[in-house]
Amino acid sequence: MAELLTLEMKALVGELGELVKADPRNEAIRQAIDDYERSDELNALVAEYNAQQNALADLYATAGDKTPDEDVAKALQERIDLLYDTITSHPVYAAYMDAKKAFDSLTNGIIAELQYVITGERSCGHDCASCAGCH
């Protein structure tokens, strides 16, 4: 099977990779991932959230054709909602999401620029006002 990339392409991708690795957004996402993984508090919240989600799913699955106990289902859902709010407002989670958004913007920008170089056209945004309309 033929190589997908030429040696020259691989070299240029390697150079681009080094530039991305040196970008502060890369360091920020790496640090945010590390902080997320090391946060015992956040990981405990996520583990409980997943357990509560599974318990709710099991409640409905075991009910079969019957209606599950509404009080139990409501209590589980309320706990799930509280855990979700607690997780998403946790400073470590918020920092992770901010870093992820910034890094994703960087990588998406690289892909968009590469597509422009190849095709000569900018991709449409998600807002129809950004171009002449769909074709």
CSV table of N, CA and C in Angstrom, one decimal:
chain,number,residue,atom,x,y,z
A,1,MET,N,0.8,-1.2,0.0
A,1,MET,CA,0.0,0.0,0.0
A,1,MET,C,0.9,1.2,0.0
A,2,ALA,N,0.5,2.2,-0.8
A,2,ALA,CA,1.3,3.4,-0.9
A,2,ALA,C,1.2,4.3,0.3
A,3,GLU,N,2.2,5.0,0.6
A,3,GLU,CA,2.2,5.9,1.7
A,3,GLU,C,1.1,7.0,1.5
A,4,LEU,N,0.4,7.4,2.5
A,4,LEU,CA,-0.6,8.5,2.4
A,4,LEU,C,0.1,9.8,2.2
A,5,LEU,N,1.2,10.0,2.9
A,5,LEU,CA,1.8,11.3,2.8
A,5,LEU,C,3.3,11.2,2.3
A,6,THR,N,3.7,12.1,1.5
A,6,THR,CA,5.1,12.1,1.0
A,6,THR,C,6.0,12.5,2.2
A,7,LEU,N,7.3,12.3,2.0
A,7,LEU,CA,8.2,12.7,3.1
A,7,LEU,C,8.2,14.2,3.3
A,8,GLU,N,8.0,14.9,2.2
A,8,GLU,CA,7.9,16.4,2.4
A,8,GLU,C,6.7,16.8,3.2
A,9,MET,N,5.6,16.2,2.9
A,9,MET,CA,4.3,16.4,3.6
A,9,MET,C,4.5,16.1,5.1
A,10,LYS,N,5.1,14.9,5.4
A,10,LYS,CA,5.4,14.5,6.8
A,10,LYS,C,6.2,15.5,7.5
A,11,ALA,N,7.3,16.0,6.8
A,11,ALA,CA,8.2,17.0,7.4
A,11,ALA,C,7.4,18.3,7.7
A,12,LEU,N,6.6,18.8,6.8
A,12,LEU,CA,5.8,20.0,7.1
A,12,LEU,C,4.8,19.8,8.2
A,13,VAL,N,4.2,18.6,8.2
A,13,VAL,CA,3.2,18.4,9.3
A,13,VAL,C,4.0,18.3,10.6
A,14,GLY,N,5.2,17.8,10.6
A,14,GLY,CA,6.0,17.7,11.8
A,14,GLY,C,6.3,19.2,12.3
A,15,GLU,N,6.7,20.0,11.4
A,15,GLU,CA,7.0,21.4,11.7
A,15,GLU,C,5.7,22.1,12.3
A,16,LEU,N,4.6,21.9,11.7
A,16,LEU,CA,3.3,22.5,12.2
A,16,LEU,C,3.0,21.9,13.6
A,17,GLY,N,3.2,20.6,13.7
A,17,GLY,CA,3.0,20.0,15.1
A,17,GLY,C,3.9,20.7,16.1
A,18,GLU,N,5.1,20.9,15.8
A,18,GLU,CA,6.0,21.6,16.7
A,18,GLU,C,5.5,23.0,17.1
A,19,LEU,N,5.0,23.7,16.1
A,19,LEU,CA,4.5,25.1,16.3
A,19,LEU,C,3.3,25.0,17.2
A,20,VAL,N,2.4,24.0,17.0
A,20,VAL,CA,1.2,23.8,17.9
A,20,VAL,C,1.6,23.5,19.3
A,21,LYS,N,2.6,22.6,19.4
A,21,LYS,CA,3.1,22.2,20.7
A,21,LYS,C,3.6,23.4,21.5
A,22,ALA,N,4.3,24.3,20.8
A,22,ALA,CA,4.8,25.5,21.4
A,22,ALA,C,3.8,26.6,21.7
A,23,ASP,N,2.6,26.4,21.2
A,23,ASP,CA,1.6,27.5,21.4
A,23,ASP,C,1.1,27.4,22.8
A,24,PRO,N,0.9,28.6,23.4
A,24,PRO,CA,0.4,28.6,24.8
A,24,PRO,C,-1.0,27.8,25.0
A,25,ARG,N,-1.8,27.8,24.0
A,25,ARG,CA,-3.1,27.1,24.1
A,25,ARG,C,-2.9,25.6,24.3
A,26,ASN,N,-1.8,25.0,23.7
A,26,ASN,CA,-1.5,23.6,23.9
A,26,ASN,C,-1.1,23.4,25.4
A,27,GLU,N,-0.2,24.2,25.9
A,27,GLU,CA,0.2,24.1,27.3
A,27,GLU,C,-1.0,24.3,28.2
A,28,ALA,N,-1.9,25.2,27.9
A,28,ALA,CA,-3.1,25.4,28.7
A,28,ALA,C,-4.0,24.2,28.8
A,29,ILE,N,-4.2,23.5,27.6
A,29,ILE,CA,-5.1,22.4,27.6
A,29,ILE,C,-4.4,21.2,28.3
A,30,ARG,N,-3.1,21.0,28.1
A,30,ARG,CA,-2.4,20.0,28.8
A,30,ARG,C,-2.5,20.2,30.4
A,31,GLN,N,-2.3,21.4,30.8
A,31,GLN,CA,-2.4,21.7,32.2
A,31,GLN,C,-3.8,21.5,32.8
A,32,ALA,N,-4.8,21.9,32.0
A,32,ALA,CA,-6.2,21.7,32.4
A,32,ALA,C,-6.5,20.3,32.5
A,33,ILE,N,-6.1,19.5,31.6
A,33,ILE,CA,-6.3,18.0,31.6
A,33,ILE,C,-5.7,17.4,32.8
A,34,ASP,N,-4.4,17.8,33.1
A,34,ASP,CA,-3.7,17.3,34.3
A,34,ASP,C,-4.5,17.7,35.6
A,35,ASP,N,-4.9,18.9,35.7
A,35,ASP,CA,-5.6,19.4,36.8
A,35,ASP,C,-6.9,18.7,37.0
A,36,TYR,N,-7.6,18.4,35.9
A,36,TYR,CA,-8.9,17.7,35.9
A,36,TYR,C,-8.7,16.3,36.4
A,37,GLU,N,-7.6,15.6,35.9
A,37,GLU,CA,-7.4,14.2,36.3
A,37,GLU,C,-6.9,14.1,37.7
A,38,ARG,N,-6.3,15.2,38.3
A,38,ARG,CA,-5.8,15.1,39.6
A,38,ARG,C,-6.8,15.6,40.7
A,39,SER,N,-7.9,16.2,40.2
A,39,SER,CA,-8.9,16.7,41.2
A,39,SER,C,-9.7,15.5,41.7
A,40,ASP,N,-9.4,15.1,42.9
A,40,ASP,CA,-10.2,14.1,43.6
A,40,ASP,C,-11.6,14.5,43.7
A,41,GLU,N,-11.8,15.7,44.1
A,41,GLU,CA,-13.2,16.2,44.3
A,41,GLU,C,-14.0,16.2,43.0
A,42,LEU,N,-13.5,16.7,41.9
A,42,LEU,CA,-14.2,16.7,40.7
A,42,LEU,C,-14.4,15.2,40.2
A,43,ASN,N,-13.4,14.4,40.3
A,43,ASN,CA,-13.6,13.0,39.9
A,43,ASN,C,-14.6,12.3,40.7
A,44,ALA,N,-14.7,12.6,42.0
A,44,ALA,CA,-15.7,11.9,42.8
A,44,ALA,C,-17.1,12.4,42.4
A,45,LEU,N,-17.3,13.7,42.0
A,45,LEU,CA,-18.5,14.2,41.6
A,45,LEU,C,-18.9,13.5,40.2
A,46,VAL,N,-18.0,13.4,39.3
A,46,VAL,CA,-18.3,12.8,38.0
A,46,VAL,C,-18.6,11.3,38.2
A,47,ALA,N,-17.9,10.6,39.1
A,47,ALA,CA,-18.2,9.2,39.4
A,47,ALA,C,-19.6,9.1,39.9
A,48,GLU,N,-20.0,9.9,40.9
A,48,GLU,CA,-21.4,9.9,41.4
A,48,GLU,C,-22.4,10.2,40.3
A,49,TYR,N,-22.1,11.2,39.5
A,49,TYR,CA,-23.0,11.6,38.5
A,49,TYR,C,-23.3,10.4,37.5
A,50,ASN,N,-22.2,9.7,37.1
A,50,ASN,CA,-22.4,8.5,36.3
A,50,ASN,C,-23.1,7.4,37.0
A,51,ALA,N,-22.9,7.2,38.3
A,51,ALA,CA,-23.6,6.2,39.0
A,51,ALA,C,-25.1,6.5,39.1
A,52,GLN,N,-25.4,7.8,39.3
A,52,GLN,CA,-26.8,8.2,39.4
A,52,GLN,C,-27.5,8.1,38.1
A,53,GLN,N,-26.8,8.4,37.0
A,53,GLN,CA,-27.3,8.2,35.6
A,53,GLN,C,-27.6,6.8,35.4
A,54,ASN,N,-26.7,5.9,35.8
A,54,ASN,CA,-26.9,4.4,35.6
A,54,ASN,C,-28.1,3.9,36.4
A,55,ALA,N,-28.2,4.4,37.6
A,55,ALA,CA,-29.3,4.0,38.5
A,55,ALA,C,-30.6,4.4,37.9
A,56,LEU,N,-30.7,5.6,37.4
A,56,LEU,CA,-31.9,6.1,36.7
A,56,LEU,C,-32.3,5.2,35.5
A,57,ALA,N,-31.3,5.0,34.7
A,57,ALA,CA,-31.5,4.1,33.5
A,57,ALA,C,-31.9,2.7,33.9
A,58,ASP,N,-31.3,2.2,35.0
A,58,ASP,CA,-31.7,0.8,35.5
A,58,ASP,C,-33.1,0.8,36.0
A,59,LEU,N,-33.5,1.9,36.6
A,59,LEU,CA,-34.8,2.0,37.2
A,59,LEU,C,-35.9,1.9,36.1
A,60,TYR,N,-35.6,2.6,35.0
A,60,TYR,CA,-36.5,2.5,33.8
A,60,TYR,C,-36.4,1.2,33.1
A,61,ALA,N,-35.2,0.7,33.0
A,61,ALA,CA,-35.1,-0.6,32.3
A,61,ALA,C,-35.7,-1.8,33.0
A,62,THR,N,-35.6,-1.8,34.4
A,62,THR,CA,-36.2,-2.9,35.1
A,62,THR,C,-37.7,-2.7,35.3
A,63,ALA,N,-38.2,-1.5,35.1
A,63,ALA,CA,-39.7,-1.3,35.2
A,63,ALA,C,-40.4,-2.1,34.1
A,64,GLY,N,-39.8,-2.3,32.9
A,64,GLY,CA,-40.4,-2.9,31.8
A,64,GLY,C,-41.6,-2.1,31.3
A,65,ASP,N,-42.8,-2.8,31.3
A,65,ASP,CA,-44.0,-2.1,30.8
A,65,ASP,C,-44.6,-1.3,31.9
A,66,LYS,N,-44.2,-1.5,33.2
A,66,LYS,CA,-44.7,-0.7,34.3
A,66,LYS,C,-44.1,0.6,34.4
A,67,THR,N,-44.8,1.5,35.1
A,67,THR,CA,-44.2,2.8,35.4
A,67,THR,C,-43.3,2.7,36.6
A,68,PRO,N,-42.1,3.2,36.4
A,68,PRO,CA,-41.2,3.2,37.6
A,68,PRO,C,-41.6,4.0,38.7
A,69,ASP,N,-41.1,3.8,39.9
A,69,ASP,CA,-41.5,4.6,41.1
A,69,ASP,C,-41.1,6.0,40.8
A,70,GLU,N,-42.2,6.8,40.7
A,70,GLU,CA,-42.0,8.3,40.4
A,70,GLU,C,-41.2,9.0,41.4
A,71,ASP,N,-41.3,8.7,42.7
A,71,ASP,CA,-40.6,9.4,43.7
A,71,ASP,C,-39.1,9.1,43.6
A,72,VAL,N,-38.8,7.8,43.4
A,72,VAL,CA,-37.4,7.4,43.2
A,72,VAL,C,-36.8,8.1,42.0
A,73,ALA,N,-37.5,8.0,40.9
A,73,ALA,CA,-37.1,8.6,39.6
A,73,ALA,C,-36.8,10.1,39.8
A,74,LYS,N,-37.8,10.8,40.5
A,74,LYS,CA,-37.6,12.2,40.7
A,74,LYS,C,-36.4,12.5,41.6
A,75,ALA,N,-36.2,11.7,42.6
A,75,ALA,CA,-35.1,12.0,43.5
A,75,ALA,C,-33.8,11.8,42.8
A,76,LEU,N,-33.7,10.7,42.0
A,76,LEU,CA,-32.5,10.5,41.2
A,76,LEU,C,-32.2,11.6,40.2
A,77,GLN,N,-33.3,12.1,39.5
A,77,GLN,CA,-33.1,13.1,38.5
A,77,GLN,C,-32.7,14.4,39.2
A,78,GLU,N,-33.3,14.7,40.4
A,78,GLU,CA,-32.9,15.9,41.1
A,78,GLU,C,-31.4,15.9,41.5
A,79,ARG,N,-31.0,14.7,41.9
A,79,ARG,CA,-29.6,14.5,42.3
A,79,ARG,C,-28.7,14.7,41.1
A,80,ILE,N,-29.1,14.1,40.0
A,80,ILE,CA,-28.3,14.2,38.7
A,80,ILE,C,-28.2,15.7,38.3
A,81,ASP,N,-29.3,16.4,38.4
A,81,ASP,CA,-29.3,17.8,38.0
A,81,ASP,C,-28.3,18.6,38.9
A,82,LEU,N,-28.4,18.4,40.2
A,82,LEU,CA,-27.5,19.1,41.2
A,82,LEU,C,-26.1,18.7,40.9
A,83,LEU,N,-25.8,17.5,40.7
A,83,LEU,CA,-24.4,17.1,40.4
A,83,LEU,C,-23.9,17.7,39.1
A,84,TYR,N,-24.8,17.8,38.1
A,84,TYR,CA,-24.4,18.4,36.8
A,84,TYR,C,-24.0,19.9,37.0
A,85,ASP,N,-24.9,20.6,37.8
A,85,ASP,CA,-24.6,22.0,38.1
A,85,ASP,C,-23.3,22.2,38.9
A,86,THR,N,-23.1,21.3,39.8
A,86,THR,CA,-21.9,21.4,40.7
A,86,THR,C,-20.7,21.1,39.8
A,87,ILE,N,-20.7,20.1,39.0
A,87,ILE,CA,-19.6,19.8,38.1
A,87,ILE,C,-19.3,20.9,37.1
A,88,THR,N,-20.3,21.4,36.4
A,88,THR,CA,-20.1,22.4,35.4
A,88,THR,C,-19.7,23.8,36.0
A,89,SER,N,-19.9,24.0,37.3
A,89,SER,CA,-19.5,25.3,37.9
A,89,SER,C,-18.2,25.1,38.7
A,90,HIS,N,-17.7,23.9,38.7
A,90,HIS,CA,-16.4,23.6,39.5
A,90,HIS,C,-15.3,24.4,38.7
A,91,PRO,N,-14.4,25.1,39.5
A,91,PRO,CA,-13.4,25.8,38.8
A,91,PRO,C,-12.4,25.0,37.9
A,92,VAL,N,-12.1,23.8,38.3
A,92,VAL,CA,-11.3,23.0,37.5
A,92,VAL,C,-11.9,22.6,36.2
A,93,TYR,N,-13.2,22.3,36.3
A,93,TYR,CA,-14.0,21.9,35.1
A,93,TYR,C,-14.1,23.1,34.2
A,94,ALA,N,-14.4,24.3,34.8
A,94,ALA,CA,-14.6,25.5,34.0
A,94,ALA,C,-13.2,25.9,33.3
A,95,ALA,N,-12.1,25.7,34.0
A,95,ALA,CA,-10.8,26.0,33.4
A,95,ALA,C,-10.5,25.0,32.2
A,96,TYR,N,-10.9,23.7,32.4
A,96,TYR,CA,-10.7,22.7,31.4
A,96,TYR,C,-11.5,23.1,30.1
A,97,MET,N,-12.8,23.5,30.3
A,97,MET,CA,-13.7,23.8,29.2
A,97,MET,C,-13.1,25.0,28.5
A,98,ASP,N,-12.7,26.0,29.2
A,98,ASP,CA,-12.1,27.2,28.6
A,98,ASP,C,-10.9,26.9,27.7
A,99,ALA,N,-10.0,26.1,28.3
A,99,ALA,CA,-8.8,25.7,27.6
A,99,ALA,C,-9.1,24.8,26.4
A,100,LYS,N,-10.1,23.9,26.5
A,100,LYS,CA,-10.5,23.1,25.4
A,100,LYS,C,-11.1,23.9,24.3
A,101,LYS,N,-11.9,24.9,24.6
A,101,LYS,CA,-12.5,25.7,23.6
A,101,LYS,C,-11.4,26.5,22.8
A,102,ALA,N,-10.4,27.0,23.6
A,102,ALA,CA,-9.3,27.7,22.9
A,102,ALA,C,-8.5,26.8,22.0
A,103,PHE,N,-8.2,25.6,22.5
A,103,PHE,CA,-7.3,24.7,21.8
A,103,PHE,C,-8.1,24.2,20.5
A,104,ASP,N,-9.4,23.9,20.7
A,104,ASP,CA,-10.2,23.5,19.6
A,104,ASP,C,-10.3,24.5,18.5
A,105,SER,N,-10.4,25.8,18.9
A,105,SER,CA,-10.4,26.9,18.0
A,105,SER,C,-9.1,26.9,17.2
A,106,LEU,N,-8.0,26.7,17.9
A,106,LEU,CA,-6.7,26.7,17.2
A,106,LEU,C,-6.6,25.5,16.1
A,107,THR,N,-7.0,24.3,16.5
A,107,THR,CA,-6.9,23.2,15.6
A,107,THR,C,-7.9,23.3,14.5
A,108,ASN,N,-9.1,23.9,14.8
A,108,ASN,CA,-10.1,24.1,13.7
A,108,ASN,C,-9.6,25.2,12.8
A,109,GLY,N,-9.0,26.2,13.3
A,109,GLY,CA,-8.4,27.2,12.4
A,109,GLY,C,-7.3,26.7,11.5
A,110,ILE,N,-6.5,25.8,12.0
A,110,ILE,CA,-5.5,25.1,11.2
A,110,ILE,C,-6.1,24.3,10.1
A,111,ILE,N,-7.1,23.6,10.4
A,111,ILE,CA,-7.8,22.8,9.4
A,111,ILE,C,-8.5,23.6,8.3
A,112,ALA,N,-9.1,24.7,8.8
A,112,ALA,CA,-9.8,25.6,7.9
A,112,ALA,C,-8.8,26.3,6.9
A,113,GLU,N,-7.7,26.7,7.5
A,113,GLU,CA,-6.6,27.4,6.7
A,113,GLU,C,-6.1,26.4,5.6
A,114,LEU,N,-5.9,25.1,6.1
A,114,LEU,CA,-5.3,24.1,5.1
A,114,LEU,C,-6.4,23.9,4.0
A,115,GLN,N,-7.6,23.8,4.3
A,115,GLN,CA,-8.6,23.6,3.3
A,115,GLN,C,-8.7,24.8,2.4
A,116,TYR,N,-8.5,26.0,2.9
A,116,TYR,CA,-8.4,27.2,2.0
A,116,TYR,C,-7.2,27.2,1.1
A,117,VAL,N,-6.1,26.8,1.6
A,117,VAL,CA,-4.9,26.7,0.8
A,117,VAL,C,-5.1,25.7,-0.4
A,118,ILE,N,-5.8,24.6,0.0
A,118,ILE,CA,-6.0,23.5,-1.0
A,118,ILE,C,-7.0,23.9,-2.1
A,119,THR,N,-8.2,24.5,-1.6
A,119,THR,CA,-9.3,24.7,-2.5
A,119,THR,C,-9.4,26.2,-2.9
A,120,GLY,N,-8.8,27.1,-2.2
A,120,GLY,CA,-8.9,28.5,-2.6
A,120,GLY,C,-10.2,29.1,-2.1
A,121,GLU,N,-11.0,28.3,-1.3
A,121,GLU,CA,-12.3,28.8,-0.8
A,121,GLU,C,-12.3,28.7,0.7
A,122,ARG,N,-12.9,29.7,1.3
A,122,ARG,CA,-13.1,29.6,2.8
A,122,ARG,C,-14.4,28.9,3.1
A,123,SER,N,-14.3,28.0,4.1
A,123,SER,CA,-15.5,27.3,4.4
A,123,SER,C,-16.6,28.2,5.0
A,124,CYS,N,-17.8,27.9,4.8
A,124,CYS,CA,-18.9,28.7,5.4
A,124,CYS,C,-18.9,28.5,6.9
A,125,GLY,N,-19.3,29.6,7.6
A,125,GLY,CA,-19.5,29.5,9.0
A,125,GLY,C,-20.8,28.9,9.3
A,126,HIS,N,-21.2,28.9,10.5
A,126,HIS,CA,-22.5,28.4,10.9
A,126,HIS,C,-23.6,29.5,10.8
A,127,ASP,N,-23.2,30.7,10.4
A,127,ASP,CA,-24.1,31.8,10.3
A,127,ASP,C,-24.2,32.1,8.8
A,128,CYS,N,-25.3,32.0,8.3
A,128,CYS,CA,-25.5,32.3,6.8
A,128,CYS,C,-25.1,33.7,6.4
A,129,ALA,N,-25.0,34.6,7.4
A,129,ALA,CA,-24.7,36.0,7.1
A,129,ALA,C,-23.2,36.1,6.8
A,130,SER,N,-22.4,35.1,7.0
A,130,SER,CA,-21.0,35.2,6.8
A,130,SER,C,-20.6,34.9,5.4
A,131,CYS,N,-21.5,34.6,4.5
A,131,CYS,CA,-21.2,34.3,3.1
A,131,CYS,C,-22.4,34.7,2.2
A,132,ALA,N,-22.3,34.3,1.0
A,132,ALA,CA,-23.4,34.7,0.1
A,132,ALA,C,-24.6,33.7,0.1
A,133,GLY,N,-24.5,32.8,1.0
A,133,GLY,CA,-25.6,31.9,1.2
A,133,GLY,C,-25.2,30.5,0.8
A,134,CYS,N,-26.0,29.5,1.0
A,134,CYS,CA,-25.7,28.1,0.7
A,134,CYS,C,-25.8,27.9,-0.8
A,135,HIS,N,-25.0,27.0,-1.2
A,135,HIS,CA,-25.1,26.6,-2.7
A,135,HIS,C,-25.4,25.2,-2.8
